[in-house]
Backbone as numpy.savetxt, mean C-alpha at the origin, in Angstrom:
# Nx Ny Nz CAx CAy CAz Cx Cy Cz
-8.92 -3.47 5.78 -7.84 -3.05 4.37 -7.29 -3.25 3.69
-6.41 -4.07 2.95 -5.69 -4.94 2.61 -4.65 -4.28 1.65
-3.48 -3.90 1.64 -2.44 -3.78 0.13 -1.96 -4.75 -0.30
-2.15 -4.89 -1.67 -1.67 -5.69 -2.61 -0.18 -5.45 -3.69
1.01 -6.25 -3.04 2.18 -5.75 -4.12 2.14 -7.49 -4.85
2.17 -6.52 -6.43 1.96 -7.05 -7.43 3.29 -7.20 -7.53
4.34 -8.75 -7.53 5.58 -8.99 -8.19 6.59 -7.81 -7.45
6.51 -7.47 -6.03 7.70 -6.40 -5.83 9.21 -6.67 -6.19
9.89 -6.10 -6.34 10.97 -5.92 -6.74 12.59 -5.94 -6.00
12.32 -4.94 -4.67 12.72 -3.92 -4.16 12.28 -4.35 -2.68
13.53 -4.79 -1.25 13.08 -4.81 -0.48 13.16 -4.60 0.93
13.62 -2.60 0.34 13.35 -1.67 1.11 12.66 -1.13 1.38
11.39 -1.41 0.25 10.61 -0.57 -0.18 8.95 -1.74 0.44
9.43 -2.92 -0.02 8.36 -4.48 1.14 8.60 -4.06 2.64
9.81 -3.61 2.94 9.84 -3.86 3.99 9.24 -2.17 4.51
9.58 -1.07 4.06 8.27 0.09 4.62 6.89 -0.20 4.64
6.71 -0.76 2.89 4.64 -0.35 3.12 4.38 -2.22 4.31
5.48 -3.28 4.48 4.96 -3.88 6.23 4.53 -3.26 6.85
6.10 -1.48 8.20 5.73 -1.25 8.66 4.59 -0.32 8.47
4.21 0.16 7.73 3.07 1.02 7.42 1.85 0.04 7.62
2.01 -0.94 6.78 0.41 -1.45 7.67 0.61 -2.04 8.86
1.70 -2.57 9.06 1.27 -2.89 10.89 1.10 -1.39 11.63
1.33 -0.42 11.35 1.03 0.79 12.01 -0.28 1.28 11.56
-1.54 0.43 10.83 -2.33 1.39 10.20 -3.25 0.12 10.16
-2.77 -1.42 10.99 -4.05 -2.52 11.19 -4.42 -3.01 9.67
-3.20 -3.00 8.65 -3.81 -3.08 7.15 -3.16 -4.49 6.96
-3.77 -5.85 6.24 -3.36 -7.08 5.63 -2.20 -6.34 4.39
-1.72 -7.53 3.89 0.10 -6.81 3.40 -0.29 -9.05 2.44
-0.37 -8.23 1.06 -0.39 -9.82 -0.38 0.64 -9.04 -0.90
1.44 -10.40 -0.84 2.55 -9.67 -1.51 2.19 -10.89 -2.94
2.19 -10.97 -3.91 2.24 -11.44 -5.03 3.20 -11.88 -6.20
4.25 -13.47 -5.82 5.58 -13.12 -6.43 4.75 -13.34 -8.19
6.57 -13.62 -8.78 7.40 -13.69 -7.45 7.97 -12.55 -7.98
8.14 -12.45 -6.17 9.58 -11.47 -5.82 10.74 -11.55 -5.58
11.49 -10.05 -6.34 13.02 -9.74 -6.47 13.37 -10.15 -5.30
13.22 -10.55 -4.67 14.22 -10.72 -2.73 13.50 -12.09 -2.43
13.85 -11.73 -0.65 13.61 -13.25 -0.08 12.90 -12.13 1.46
11.59 -12.96 1.61 11.25 -12.38 2.68 12.19 -12.36 3.71
13.38 -12.94 4.22 13.77 -13.23 5.00 15.52 -12.35 4.81
15.41 -11.72 4.05 16.32 -11.10 3.46 16.76 -9.38 4.63
17.67 -9.29 4.93 18.18 -8.76 6.27 17.53 -6.62 5.66
17.87 -6.60 4.14 17.18 -5.31 3.73 15.98 -5.37 4.38
14.62 -6.50 4.13 12.99 -6.30 4.26 13.20 -5.93 5.59
14.08 -6.32 6.50 13.52 -6.88 7.66 13.75 -5.41 9.08
14.99 -4.77 7.46 15.75 -3.73 8.63 14.70 -2.79 7.97
14.36 -2.28 7.25 13.11 -1.32 6.56 12.26 -1.69 7.41
11.66 -2.65 8.33 10.28 -3.03 8.61 10.36 -2.88 10.32
11.89 -2.34 10.48 12.52 -2.24 11.91 11.49 -3.82 12.61
11.88 -3.19 13.41 11.23 -4.83 15.02 9.70 -4.85 14.76
8.90 -4.48 13.26 7.27 -4.50 13.62 7.42 -5.22 12.35
8.38 -6.21 11.39 8.08 -7.30 10.65 7.05 -8.24 11.50
7.67 -9.12 12.39 7.10 -9.85 13.21 5.25 -9.93 13.52
4.95 -8.25 13.14 3.69 -8.42 14.03 3.19 -8.49 12.70
3.39 -8.44 11.30 3.28 -7.75 10.37 2.11 -8.75 9.66
0.71 -8.90 9.42 -0.60 -9.82 9.10 -0.22 -9.93 6.83
0.39 -11.05 6.50 1.06 -10.96 5.17 0.98 -11.91 4.68
0.32 -12.41 3.89 0.13 -13.68 2.75 1.03 -13.30 1.73
1.63 -14.52 1.12 2.09 -14.63 -0.47 1.29 -15.41 -1.14
1.56 -15.15 -2.78 0.45 -16.42 -3.32 1.36 -16.63 -4.84
1.29 -17.42 -5.13 2.14 -17.80 -6.51 2.07 -16.53 -7.61
0.70 -16.41 -7.86 0.64 -15.84 -9.07 -0.51 -14.97 -8.54
-0.84 -13.95 -9.44 -1.66 -13.36 -9.60 -3.46 -13.96 -9.34
-3.12 -15.09 -10.32 -4.41 -16.65 -10.61 -5.14 -16.48 -9.24
-3.69 -17.15 -8.54 -3.89 -17.03 -7.24 -4.18 -16.69 -6.56
-3.87 -15.62 -6.05 -5.41 -14.17 -5.49 -6.17 -14.17 -5.67
-6.50 -14.16 -7.40 -8.45 -13.88 -6.96 -8.95 -15.10 -5.86
-8.21 -16.33 -6.42 -8.82 -17.44 -5.91 -8.92 -17.63 -4.61
-7.86 -17.01 -3.48 -7.74 -17.26 -2.58 -8.46 -15.75 -1.82
-9.30 -15.49 -2.38 -9.68 -14.24 -2.35 -11.46 -13.69 -2.75
-12.27 -14.51 -3.13 -12.92 -14.36 -4.28 -13.90 -12.94 -4.25
-14.57 -12.28 -4.97 -15.09 -11.19 -4.24 -14.81 -9.91 -4.38
-13.46 -9.85 -3.83 -12.32 -8.97 -3.16 -13.03 -7.72 -4.31
-12.89 -6.55 -4.06 -12.59 -5.55 -3.55 -11.25 -4.53 -4.59
-11.24 -5.22 -5.68 -9.72 -4.34 -5.70 -9.37 -3.20 -6.28
-9.18 -2.32 -6.42 -8.64 -0.99 -7.01 -6.95 -0.87 -7.07
-6.68 -0.19 -8.68 -5.64 -0.68 -8.47 -4.52 0.54 -8.84
-3.47 0.95 -8.61 -3.06 2.05 -8.62 -2.45 1.88 -9.87
-1.87 2.66 -10.47 -1.57 3.00 -11.93 -1.10 4.44 -12.87
-0.15 4.53 -12.99 -0.60 6.13 -13.82 -0.88 6.08 -14.96
-1.09 5.00 -16.05 -2.61 4.82 -16.77 -4.16 5.47 -16.63
-4.56 5.07 -15.09 -5.77 5.36 -14.37 -6.08 7.03 -15.67
-7.67 7.13 -15.89 -8.02 8.37 -15.40 -8.58 9.35 -14.68
-8.85 8.32 -13.89 -8.91 9.01 -12.33 -7.89 9.38 -11.23
-8.04 9.75 -10.32 -7.29 10.25 -9.35 -8.12 9.41 -7.90
-6.93 8.98 -7.10 -7.01 8.36 -5.83 -8.01 8.59 -5.18
-8.42 9.63 -4.93 -9.59 10.87 -3.96 -11.12 10.64 -4.44
-10.86 10.12 -6.66 -12.21 9.97 -6.59 -13.27 8.92 -6.26
-12.80 7.96 -5.81 -12.65 6.53 -5.85 -13.79 6.61 -3.75
-14.73 5.85 -3.86 -14.97 5.66 -2.13 -14.84 4.73 -1.84
-13.47 3.70 -0.76 -12.82 2.97 -0.22 -13.55 2.48 0.08
-13.30 0.61 0.18 -14.73 0.05 1.47 -13.52 -0.42 2.51
-14.27 -0.70 3.26 -13.17 -0.39 4.66 -12.79 -2.12 4.64
-12.50 -2.45 3.85 -11.89 -4.48 3.54 -12.25 -4.66 2.07
-11.64 -3.37 1.25 -11.36 -3.36 -0.02 -9.82 -3.66 -0.03
-9.34 -3.99 -1.60 -7.68 -4.61 -1.93 -7.81 -2.74 -2.42
-5.96 -2.86 -2.50 -5.00 -1.85 -3.27 -3.87 -2.21 -3.38
-4.05 -2.03 -4.66 -2.59 -3.28 -5.17 -2.14 -2.28 -6.52
-0.08 -2.20 -5.94 0.35 -1.92 -6.55 1.23 -2.53 -7.50
1.55 -2.32 -8.03 2.71 -2.97 -9.41 4.31 -3.16 -9.02
4.83 -3.82 -9.85 6.41 -4.12 -9.73 6.51 -2.35 -9.77
7.65 -1.89 -9.00 8.75 -0.91 -8.88 9.29 -0.50 -10.87
9.29 -1.96 -11.98 10.04 -1.57 -12.72 9.58 -1.11 -13.40
7.59 -2.42 -13.92 7.11 -1.67 -14.45 5.67 -1.50 -14.26
5.54 -1.48 -13.26 3.60 -1.68 -12.37 2.76 -2.96 -12.71
1.85 -2.71 -12.97 0.66 -4.00 -12.81 0.51 -4.03 -14.15
0.56 -5.10 -14.80 0.42 -5.59 -16.25 -0.30 -4.92 -16.62
-0.62 -4.37 -18.36 -1.71 -3.76 -18.79 -3.00 -4.77 -19.34
-2.85 -6.22 -18.64 -3.59 -7.25 -19.37 -4.26 -7.27 -18.07
-4.13 -7.01 -17.28 -4.96 -6.73 -15.64 -5.44 -5.95 -15.52
-5.13 -4.64 -16.07 -5.61 -3.39 -15.82 -7.01 -2.63 -16.60
-6.55 -3.76 -17.59 -7.92 -3.83 -18.56 -9.52 -4.41 -17.95
-9.20 -5.56 -17.49 -9.70 -6.57 -16.63 -10.71 -5.69 -15.63
-9.52 -4.64 -15.33 -10.02 -3.87 -13.80 -10.26 -2.19 -14.14
-10.13 -2.13 -15.48 -10.05 -0.79 -15.81 -11.31 0.30 -14.69
-12.32 0.08 -14.24 -13.00 0.96 -13.66 -12.30 1.20 -12.45
-11.47 0.17 -11.63 -11.44 0.39 -10.08 -10.02 0.62 -9.94
-9.58 0.87 -11.93 -8.05 2.27 -10.98 -7.59 3.14 -11.03
-7.29 4.29 -10.09 -6.56 4.76 -10.11 -5.09 5.10 -9.96
-4.96 6.99 -10.04 -4.01 7.64 -10.05 -3.02 8.46 -8.74
-2.39 8.98 -8.86 -1.63 9.97 -7.75 -0.94 11.31 -8.93
-2.07 12.13 -8.84 -1.70 13.18 -9.77 -0.09 13.50 -9.72
0.72 13.82 -10.32 2.02 14.12 -10.88 2.26 15.82 -11.31
3.24 15.47 -10.95 3.32 16.86 -12.27 4.79 16.77 -13.52
4.54 17.47 -14.62 5.32 17.19 -15.81 5.12 16.12 -15.80
6.04 15.51 -16.21 6.93 13.67 -16.90 7.72 12.74 -16.16
7.11 13.44 -14.60 7.55 12.22 -14.06 6.76 10.53 -13.67
7.83 9.89 -14.42 6.95 8.44 -14.57 6.07 7.98 -13.13
7.03 8.11 -12.33 5.85 7.58 -10.91 6.55 8.05 -9.39
5.84 7.93 -8.30 6.78 8.14 -6.96 7.51 6.68 -6.96
8.22 7.01 -5.75 8.38 5.97 -4.41 7.30 4.72 -4.94
7.40 3.69 -4.79 6.24 2.41 -4.36 5.63 2.93 -2.83
7.00 2.71 -1.85 6.24 2.69 -0.90 5.59 4.08 -0.62
6.09 5.14 -0.54 5.14 6.96 -1.10 3.86 6.72 -1.60
3.67 6.29 -2.36 2.19 5.79 -3.41 1.21 4.70 -2.22
2.44 3.95 -1.48 0.60 3.08 -0.90 0.61 3.99 0.44
1.67 4.50 0.58 1.07 5.57 2.09 -0.01 6.65 1.75
0.36 6.90 0.67 -0.79 7.97 -0.13 -2.48 7.61 0.01
-2.29 6.42 -1.16 -2.86 6.10 -1.54 -3.87 5.64 0.25
-3.17 4.38 0.54 -4.23 3.82 1.80 -4.30 4.51 3.01
-3.38 5.99 2.99 -4.15 6.46 4.02 -5.65 7.70 3.74
-5.58 7.32 2.01 -6.35 8.28 1.89 -8.25 7.49 2.16
-7.88 6.19 1.90 -8.73 4.95 1.89 -9.45 5.10 3.73
-8.07 5.15 4.21 -8.27 4.83 5.70 -8.70 6.73 6.30
-8.75 7.74 5.86 -9.98 9.01 6.48 -10.78 8.19 5.87
-11.14 8.41 4.71 -12.62 7.99 4.26 -13.64 7.05 5.08
-12.94 6.17 5.60 -13.26 5.69 6.85 -13.26 5.25 8.01
-12.98 7.16 8.80 -12.63 7.58 9.74 -11.93 6.63 10.65
-10.61 6.45 9.39 -9.44 5.91 10.47 -10.00 5.48 12.12
-10.20 3.93 11.37 -11.84 3.21 12.80 -10.25 1.83 13.26
-10.83 2.85 14.99 -10.05 2.00 15.69 -8.50 2.60 15.76
-8.14 3.65 14.97 -7.08 4.08 15.14 -6.23 4.75 16.07
-5.61 5.51 16.57 -4.24 6.29 17.71 -5.20 7.73 17.58
-6.35 8.69 17.37 -6.33 9.63 17.12 -5.69 11.19 17.53
-4.83 10.74 19.16 -4.32 12.08 19.51 -2.87 11.53 19.88
-1.79 12.25 20.05 -0.64 12.27 20.15 -0.43 13.12 21.69
0.05 12.46 22.87 0.32 13.84 23.99 2.23 13.88 24.02
1.89 14.95 23.95 3.33 15.69 24.58 3.58 15.28 25.71
5.02 14.65 26.17 5.42 15.07 27.72 5.31 15.16 28.24
6.37 16.34 27.20 7.20 17.28 28.10 6.48 19.10 27.65
5.58 19.76 28.30 5.43 20.68 27.49 6.05 22.46 27.98
7.00 22.83 27.27 7.80 23.75 27.71 7.67 24.87 26.96
6.12 26.20 27.29 5.94 27.07 26.86 6.40 28.36 26.84
7.13 29.37 26.33 7.60 30.14 26.94 6.23 31.67 26.83
6.09 32.32 27.36 4.75 33.56 27.13 5.81 34.29 26.07
5.48 34.99 25.40 5.92 36.13 25.08 5.40 36.89 25.23
6.59 38.41 25.24 6.00 40.06 25.98 5.71 40.38 24.91
């Protein structure tokens, strides 16, 4: 899987998303300009000690991203989409793109990819969810659809303390 962040502005969100990408063996693609420097403490603090394990690529702009990923199947998460993120079937090597926190993905890009635009349903007049939460929601649906390939599917308790109730 691939997560694409179009001009992300907040280092904590990108750090959190980076940590999610490491935990899911997902590549992270960052399209400039970024609203921060990648070496900022806030990015690394949110990513904890996982940032050095992250597979991340930075692009100068959207065209650079397209040029370096020819033929990429790109789903675009936007509040403007008519269908939800559960209405599509995600390919194992697809790209899921999210826009910057303040404005989302520009409409001129969305129009060119309207058949692959998806949304997360929300109640009422809420404008949007937090970017890192949105990435986790859509990414985990895509991973679920692909059988959580090569992911740990079982946890193990180290100590069990069960009381028999009478």
